[in-house]
PDB file of C-alpha atoms in Angstrom:
ATOM      1  CA  THR A 124      -0.122  -0.033   0.098  1.00 56.00           C
ATOM      2  CA  GLY A 125       2.889   2.275   0.919  1.00 73.00           C
ATOM      3  CA  ILE A 126       4.368   2.645  -2.906  1.00 77.00           C
ATOM      4  CA  LEU A 127       0.944   2.910  -4.372  1.00 72.00           C
ATOM      5  CA  ILE A 128       0.008   5.767  -1.779  1.00 75.00           C
ATOM      6  CA  ARG A 129       3.223   7.931  -2.334  1.00 80.00           C
ATOM      7  CA  GLU A 130       2.522   7.511  -6.049  1.00 80.00           C
ATOM      8  CA  ILE A 131      -0.766   8.864  -5.963  1.00 77.00           C
ATOM      9  CA  MET A 132       0.104  11.181  -3.164  1.00 78.00           C
ATOM     10  CA  SER A 133       2.964  12.958  -5.535  1.00 81.00           C
ATOM     11  CA  ASN A 134       0.741  12.787  -8.423  1.00 78.00           C
ATOM     12  CA  VAL A 135      -2.345  14.104  -6.969  1.00 81.00           C
ATOM     13  CA  PRO A 136      -1.618  17.368  -4.540  1.00 83.00           C
ATOM     14  CA  ALA A 137      -5.110  17.308  -3.609  1.00 87.00           C
ATOM     15  CA  VAL A 138      -5.122  14.002  -1.480  1.00 90.00           C
ATOM     16  CA  ARG A 139      -3.137  15.556   1.523  1.00 91.00           C
ATOM     17  CA  PRO A 140      -5.050  18.737   2.529  1.00 93.00           C
ATOM     18  CA  LEU A 141      -8.543  16.437   1.854  1.00 94.00           C
ATOM     19  CA  VAL A 142      -7.698  13.877   4.098  1.00 94.00           C
ATOM     20  CA  ILE A 143      -5.955  15.955   6.755  1.00 94.00           C
ATOM     21  CA  LEU A 144      -9.394  18.475   6.180  1.00 94.00           C
ATOM     22  CA  ILE A 145     -11.800  15.302   6.624  1.00 96.00           C
ATOM     23  CA  LYS A 146      -9.807  13.803   9.571  1.00 96.00           C
ATOM     24  CA  TYR A 147     -10.330  16.858  11.553  1.00 95.00           C
ATOM     25  CA  PHE A 148     -13.639  17.082  10.621  1.00 95.00           C
ATOM     26  CA  LEU A 149     -14.522  13.276  11.842  1.00 96.00           C
ATOM     27  CA  SER A 150     -12.397  14.163  15.254  1.00 95.00           C
ATOM     28  CA  GLN A 151     -14.602  16.955  15.890  1.00 94.00           C
ATOM     29  CA  ARG A 152     -17.379  14.488  15.924  1.00 95.00           C
ATOM     30  CA  ASP A 153     -15.725  11.618  17.540  1.00 94.00           C
ATOM     31  CA  LEU A 154     -15.817   9.421  14.288  1.00 94.00           C
ATOM     32  CA  ASN A 155     -12.229   9.415  13.579  1.00 93.00           C
ATOM     33  CA  GLU A 156     -11.438   6.018  15.315  1.00 92.00           C
ATOM     34  CA  THR A 157     -12.379   2.493  14.017  1.00 88.00           C
ATOM     35  CA  TYR A 158     -12.475   0.824  17.588  1.00 87.00           C
ATOM     36  CA  ARG A 159     -15.550   3.455  18.292  1.00 88.00           C
ATOM     37  CA  GLY A 160     -16.734   2.393  14.531  1.00 86.00           C
ATOM     38  CA  GLY A 161     -16.095   5.575  12.897  1.00 90.00           C
ATOM     39  CA  MET A 162     -13.527   5.941   9.918  1.00 94.00           C
ATOM     40  CA  GLY A 163     -10.089   5.676  10.572  1.00 92.00           C
ATOM     41  CA  SER A 164      -7.159   7.471   9.287  1.00 91.00           C
ATOM     42  CA  HIS A 165      -6.325   4.829   6.458  1.00 90.00           C
ATOM     43  CA  CYS A 166      -9.835   4.038   5.560  1.00 93.00           C
ATOM     44  CA  CYS A 167     -10.381   7.897   5.177  1.00 95.00           C
ATOM     45  CA  LEU A 168      -6.911   7.985   2.844  1.00 93.00           C
ATOM     46  CA  MET A 169      -8.609   5.170   0.850  1.00 92.00           C
ATOM     47  CA  THR A 170     -12.038   7.093   0.026  1.00 95.00           C
ATOM     48  CA  VAL A 171     -10.424  10.079  -0.704  1.00 94.00           C
ATOM     49  CA  ILE A 172      -8.079   8.595  -3.012  1.00 91.00           C
ATOM     50  CA  SER A 173     -11.134   6.549  -4.621  1.00 92.00           C
ATOM     51  CA  MET A 174     -13.068  10.205  -5.003  1.00 92.00           C
ATOM     52  CA  LEU A 175     -10.089  11.781  -6.455  1.00 89.00           C
ATOM     53  CA  GLN A 176      -9.399   8.779  -9.220  1.00 87.00           C
ATOM     54  CA  HIS A 177     -13.073   8.995 -10.210  1.00 85.00           C
ATOM     55  CA  CYS A 178     -13.380  12.670 -10.471  1.00 82.00           C
ATOM     56  CA  ARG A 179     -10.161  13.084 -12.452  1.00 74.00           C
ATOM     57  CA  ARG A 180     -11.286  10.306 -14.823  1.00 67.00           C
ATOM     58  CA  ASN A 181     -14.716  12.133 -15.481  1.00 66.00           C
ATOM     59  CA  LEU A 182     -12.625  15.472 -15.825  1.00 59.00           C
ATOM     60  CA  LEU A 183     -10.648  14.069 -18.486  1.00 56.00           C
ATOM     61  CA  GLN A 184     -13.515  12.800 -20.283  1.00 56.00           C
ATOM     62  CA  ARG A 185     -15.220  16.193 -20.227  1.00 56.00           C
ATOM     63  CA  LEU A 186     -11.701  17.903 -21.204  1.00 53.00           C
ATOM     64  CA  SER A 187     -10.716  14.984 -23.740  1.00 55.00           C
ATOM     65  CA  ASN A 188     -11.241  17.267 -27.137  1.00 51.00           C
ATOM     66  CA  ARG A 189      -9.149  20.071 -25.413  1.00 53.00           C
ATOM     67  CA  GLU A 190      -5.393  20.826 -25.199  1.00 48.00           C
ATOM     68  CA  ILE A 191      -5.746  21.350 -21.629  1.00 48.00           C
ATOM     69  CA  ALA A 192      -6.310  17.836 -20.817  1.00 46.00           C
ATOM     70  CA  GLY A 193      -3.138  17.436 -19.404  1.00 49.00           C
ATOM     71  CA  GLN A 194      -3.510  19.870 -16.564  1.00 50.00           C
ATOM     72  CA  VAL A 195      -6.188  18.687 -14.619  1.00 48.00           C
ATOM     73  CA  GLU A 196      -4.977  19.582 -11.132  1.00 52.00           C
ATOM     74  CA  ASP A 197      -5.868  23.143 -12.692  1.00 48.00           C
ATOM     75  CA  TYR A 198      -9.700  22.112 -12.518  1.00 50.00           C
ATOM     76  CA  GLU A 199      -9.583  20.757  -8.863  1.00 64.00           C
ATOM     77  CA  ASP A 200     -10.059  23.019  -6.335  1.00 82.00           C
ATOM     78  CA  LEU A 201     -10.082  21.875  -2.629  1.00 87.00           C
ATOM     79  CA  GLY A 202     -13.460  23.473  -1.947  1.00 88.00           C
ATOM     80  CA  SER A 203     -15.312  21.616  -4.904  1.00 88.00           C
ATOM     81  CA  LEU A 204     -13.353  18.435  -4.044  1.00 91.00           C
ATOM     82  CA  LEU A 205     -14.434  18.749  -0.342  1.00 93.00           C
ATOM     83  CA  LEU A 206     -18.237  19.164  -1.320  1.00 93.00           C
ATOM     84  CA  GLU A 207     -17.768  16.263  -3.827  1.00 93.00           C
ATOM     85  CA  TYR A 208     -16.402  13.765  -1.294  1.00 95.00           C
ATOM     86  CA  PHE A 209     -19.279  15.092   1.216  1.00 97.00           C
ATOM     87  CA  ASP A 210     -22.019  14.553  -1.550  1.00 96.00           C
ATOM     88  CA  LEU A 211     -20.510  10.892  -2.821  1.00 96.00           C
ATOM     89  CA  TYR A 212     -19.970   9.646   0.714  1.00 96.00           C
ATOM     90  CA  GLY A 213     -23.170  11.497   2.243  1.00 97.00           C
ATOM     91  CA  HIS A 214     -25.682  10.841  -0.545  1.00 96.00           C
ATOM     92  CA  ARG A 215     -24.652   8.772  -3.570  1.00 95.00           C
ATOM     93  CA  PHE A 216     -22.287   5.822  -2.394  1.00 96.00           C
ATOM     94  CA  ASN A 217     -24.423   2.707  -1.989  1.00 95.00           C
ATOM     95  CA  TYR A 218     -22.650   1.335   1.366  1.00 93.00           C
ATOM     96  CA  ALA A 219     -24.576  -2.171   1.177  1.00 90.00           C
ATOM     97  CA  LYS A 220     -23.609  -3.019  -2.563  1.00 92.00           C
ATOM     98  CA  VAL A 221     -20.575  -1.414  -3.241  1.00 93.00           C
ATOM     99  CA  CYS A 222     -16.928  -2.197  -2.697  1.00 92.00           C
ATOM    100  CA  ILE A 223     -14.114   0.382  -3.397  1.00 94.00           C
ATOM    101  CA  ARG A 224     -11.150  -0.969  -5.035  1.00 93.00           C
ATOM    102  CA  LEU A 225      -8.287   1.480  -5.842  1.00 88.00           C
ATOM    103  CA  THR A 226      -5.783  -0.781  -7.802  1.00 86.00           C
ATOM    104  CA  GLU A 227      -5.720  -0.583 -11.488  1.00 85.00           C
ATOM    105  CA  GLY A 228      -6.919   3.106 -11.951  1.00 83.00           C
ATOM    106  CA  GLY A 229      -9.757   2.481  -9.448  1.00 87.00           C
ATOM    107  CA  SER A 230     -12.933   1.110  -9.665  1.00 88.00           C
ATOM    108  CA  TYR A 231     -16.555   0.487  -7.962  1.00 91.00           C
ATOM    109  CA  ASN A 232     -17.283  -3.158  -7.861  1.00 90.00           C
ATOM    110  CA  SER A 233     -20.354  -5.533  -6.553  1.00 90.00           C
ATOM    111  CA  LYS A 234     -19.568  -6.175  -3.046  1.00 89.00           C
ATOM    112  CA  PRO A 235     -18.189  -9.551  -2.938  1.00 82.00           C
ATOM    113  CA  SER A 236     -19.805 -12.383  -0.567  1.00 80.00           C
ATOM    114  CA  LYS A 237     -16.631 -12.571   1.388  1.00 79.00           C
ATOM    115  CA  PHE A 238     -16.934  -9.074   2.512  1.00 81.00           C
ATOM    116  CA  LEU A 239     -20.807  -9.184   3.490  1.00 77.00           C
ATOM    117  CA  GLU A 240     -21.259  -9.009   7.159  1.00 71.00           C
ATOM    118  CA  LYS A 241     -24.808 -10.784   8.272  1.00 68.00           C
ATOM    119  CA  GLY A 242     -26.772  -8.364   9.913  1.00 65.00           C
ATOM    120  CA  ARG A 243     -25.059  -5.419   8.864  1.00 73.00           C
ATOM    121  CA  PRO A 244     -25.361  -4.765   5.022  1.00 75.00           C
ATOM    122  CA  GLY A 245     -24.341  -1.123   5.156  1.00 84.00           C
ATOM    123  CA  LEU A 246     -20.852  -1.434   6.026  1.00 88.00           C
ATOM    124  CA  LEU A 247     -18.289   0.808   3.973  1.00 91.00           C
ATOM    125  CA  CYS A 248     -16.265  -1.523   2.062  1.00 91.00           C
ATOM    126  CA  VAL A 249     -12.607  -0.795   0.751  1.00 93.00           C
ATOM    127  CA  GLU A 250     -10.604  -3.612  -0.682  1.00 91.00           C
ATOM    128  CA  ASN A 251      -6.857  -3.582   0.485  1.00 89.00           C
ATOM    129  CA  PRO A 252      -4.744  -2.693  -2.493  1.00 87.00           C
ATOM    130  CA  GLU A 253      -1.869  -5.308  -1.172  1.00 86.00           C
ATOM    131  CA  ASP A 254      -4.380  -8.035  -0.237  1.00 88.00           C
ATOM    132  CA  ALA A 255      -7.575  -8.211  -2.043  1.00 87.00           C
ATOM    133  CA  ASP A 256      -9.011 -10.756   0.804  1.00 89.00           C
ATOM    134  CA  LEU A 257      -8.531  -7.995   3.182  1.00 89.00           C
ATOM    135  CA  ASP A 258     -11.259  -5.398   3.689  1.00 90.00           C
ATOM    136  CA  ILE A 259      -9.991  -2.083   5.370  1.00 89.00           C
ATOM    137  CA  GLY A 260     -13.613  -0.342   5.881  1.00 89.00           C
ATOM    138  CA  LYS A 261     -14.826  -3.601   7.792  1.00 87.00           C
ATOM    139  CA  GLY A 262     -13.822  -1.861  11.273  1.00 86.00           C
ATOM    140  CA  SER A 263     -16.335   1.348  10.695  1.00 88.00           C
ATOM    141  CA  PHE A 264     -19.538  -0.231  11.996  1.00 88.00           C
ATOM    142  CA  ALA A 265     -20.678   2.948  12.808  1.00 90.00           C
ATOM    143  CA  ILE A 266     -20.680   4.223   8.907  1.00 93.00           C
ATOM    144  CA  ALA A 267     -24.143   5.297   9.232  1.00 93.00           C
ATOM    145  CA  ARG A 268     -23.072   7.940  11.774  1.00 95.00           C
ATOM    146  CA  VAL A 269     -20.268   8.983   9.397  1.00 96.00           C
ATOM    147  CA  ARG A 270     -22.577   9.005   6.558  1.00 96.00           C
ATOM    148  CA  LYS A 271     -25.106  11.457   8.220  1.00 97.00           C
ATOM    149  CA  ALA A 272     -22.311  13.595   9.168  1.00 96.00           C
ATOM    150  CA  PHE A 273     -21.058  13.775   5.684  1.00 97.00           C
ATOM    151  CA  SER A 274     -24.504  14.179   4.321  1.00 97.00           C
ATOM    152  CA  HIS A 275     -25.462  16.986   6.907  1.00 96.00           C
ATOM    153  CA  SER A 276     -22.413  19.070   6.108  1.00 95.00           C
ATOM    154  CA  HIS A 277     -23.046  19.125   2.512  1.00 95.00           C
ATOM    155  CA  ARG A 278     -26.242  20.547   3.074  1.00 95.00           C
ATOM    156  CA  VAL A 279     -24.916  22.996   5.109  1.00 93.00           C
ATOM    157  CA  LEU A 280     -22.171  24.118   2.941  1.00 92.00           C
ATOM    158  CA  MET A 281     -24.500  24.142  -0.026  1.00 91.00           C
ATOM    159  CA  SER A 282     -26.809  26.402   1.502  1.00 90.00           C
ATOM    160  CA  LYS A 283     -23.911  28.644   3.041  1.00 87.00           C
ATOM    161  CA  ILE A 284     -22.468  28.906  -0.585  1.00 85.00           C
ATOM    162  CA  ALA A 285     -26.006  29.740  -1.965  1.00 83.00           C
ATOM    163  CA  ARG A 286     -26.065  32.842   0.834  1.00 81.00           C
ATOM    164  CA  TYR A 287     -22.299  33.946   0.608  1.00 79.00           C
ATOM    165  CA  GLU A 288     -22.605  36.553  -2.245  1.00 72.00           C
ATOM    166  CA  SER A 289     -25.500  38.260  -0.781  1.00 76.00           C
ATOM    167  CA  MET A 290     -23.560  38.296   2.521  1.00 75.00           C
ATOM    168  CA  VAL A 291     -20.424  39.445   1.104  1.00 73.00           C
ATOM    169  CA  ASN A 292     -22.429  42.556  -0.303  1.00 73.00           C
ATOM    170  CA  ALA A 293     -23.872  43.044   3.030  1.00 74.00           C
ATOM    171  CA  TYR A 294     -20.594  42.669   4.855  1.00 73.00           C
ATOM    172  CA  ARG A 295     -18.776  45.001   2.601  1.00 72.00           C
ATOM    173  CA  LYS A 296     -21.541  47.823   3.197  1.00 76.00           C
ATOM    174  CA  ASP A 297     -20.779  47.765   7.045  1.00 77.00           C
ATOM    175  CA  GLY A 298     -16.771  47.260   6.412  1.00 72.00           C
ATOM    176  CA  ARG A 299     -16.701  43.802   7.913  1.00 71.00           C
ATOM    177  CA  VAL A 300     -15.458  40.461   6.742  1.00 68.00           C
ATOM    178  CA  PRO A 301     -17.364  37.529   6.107  1.00 67.00           C
ATOM    179  CA  ASP A 302     -17.193  34.500   7.936  1.00 72.00           C
ATOM    180  CA  SER A 303     -15.418  31.482   6.338  1.00 77.00           C
ATOM    181  CA  ILE A 304     -17.814  28.911   4.577  1.00 80.00           C
ATOM    182  CA  LEU A 305     -15.869  26.232   6.385  1.00 82.00           C
ATOM    183  CA  ALA A 306     -16.596  27.494   9.593  1.00 81.00           C
ATOM    184  CA  ALA A 307     -19.964  26.426   9.142  1.00 79.00           C
ATOM    185  CA  ILE A 308     -18.796  22.659   9.440  1.00 84.00           C
ATOM    186  CA  VAL A 309     -15.551  22.990  11.426  1.00 83.00           C
ATOM    187  CA  THR A 310     -13.999  24.920  14.272  1.00 78.00           C
ATOM    188  CA  SER A 311     -10.764  25.730  15.560  1.00 68.00           C
ATOM    189  CA  LYS A 312      -9.883  24.726  19.077  1.00 59.00           C
TER     190      LYS A 312
END
């Protein structure tokens, strides 16, 4: 896993800041420890990488007819990627049926029967890149709470973004600086 991760992190600069922010976000909600059922650091890293693999592939397809296709990172801003992550894992990802695979460019596959847990169909499934027989996500038994936090934060951020332009104009008239959009979901300690 180490070689694959180092290669991806050197080629995709957005991985590190997204993982740090999501880990901090989870920590503030006590959802960052696997032994409590939350999403651990390794699983967080794997889900970020998977999301970025799919975002890049989709972006490259849209840009394929342009000369700029080789400069994908210019079209990846961290705010949009964070929203995409929260939307994907908070709303669209099918935890009951899908397994994340990072190898060979990344893919979403049907969850193999070996990873199905009786009585717990909605667990996150992330195939270990070094050993396809290991599921990195199975320890996240409270993934429903994690998903709910992602979903809620996506809605809060989208609402804040929708109101942001009018807020900025109002603040300019008063000579004040508007609050950070991100402050709506994370606080400094």
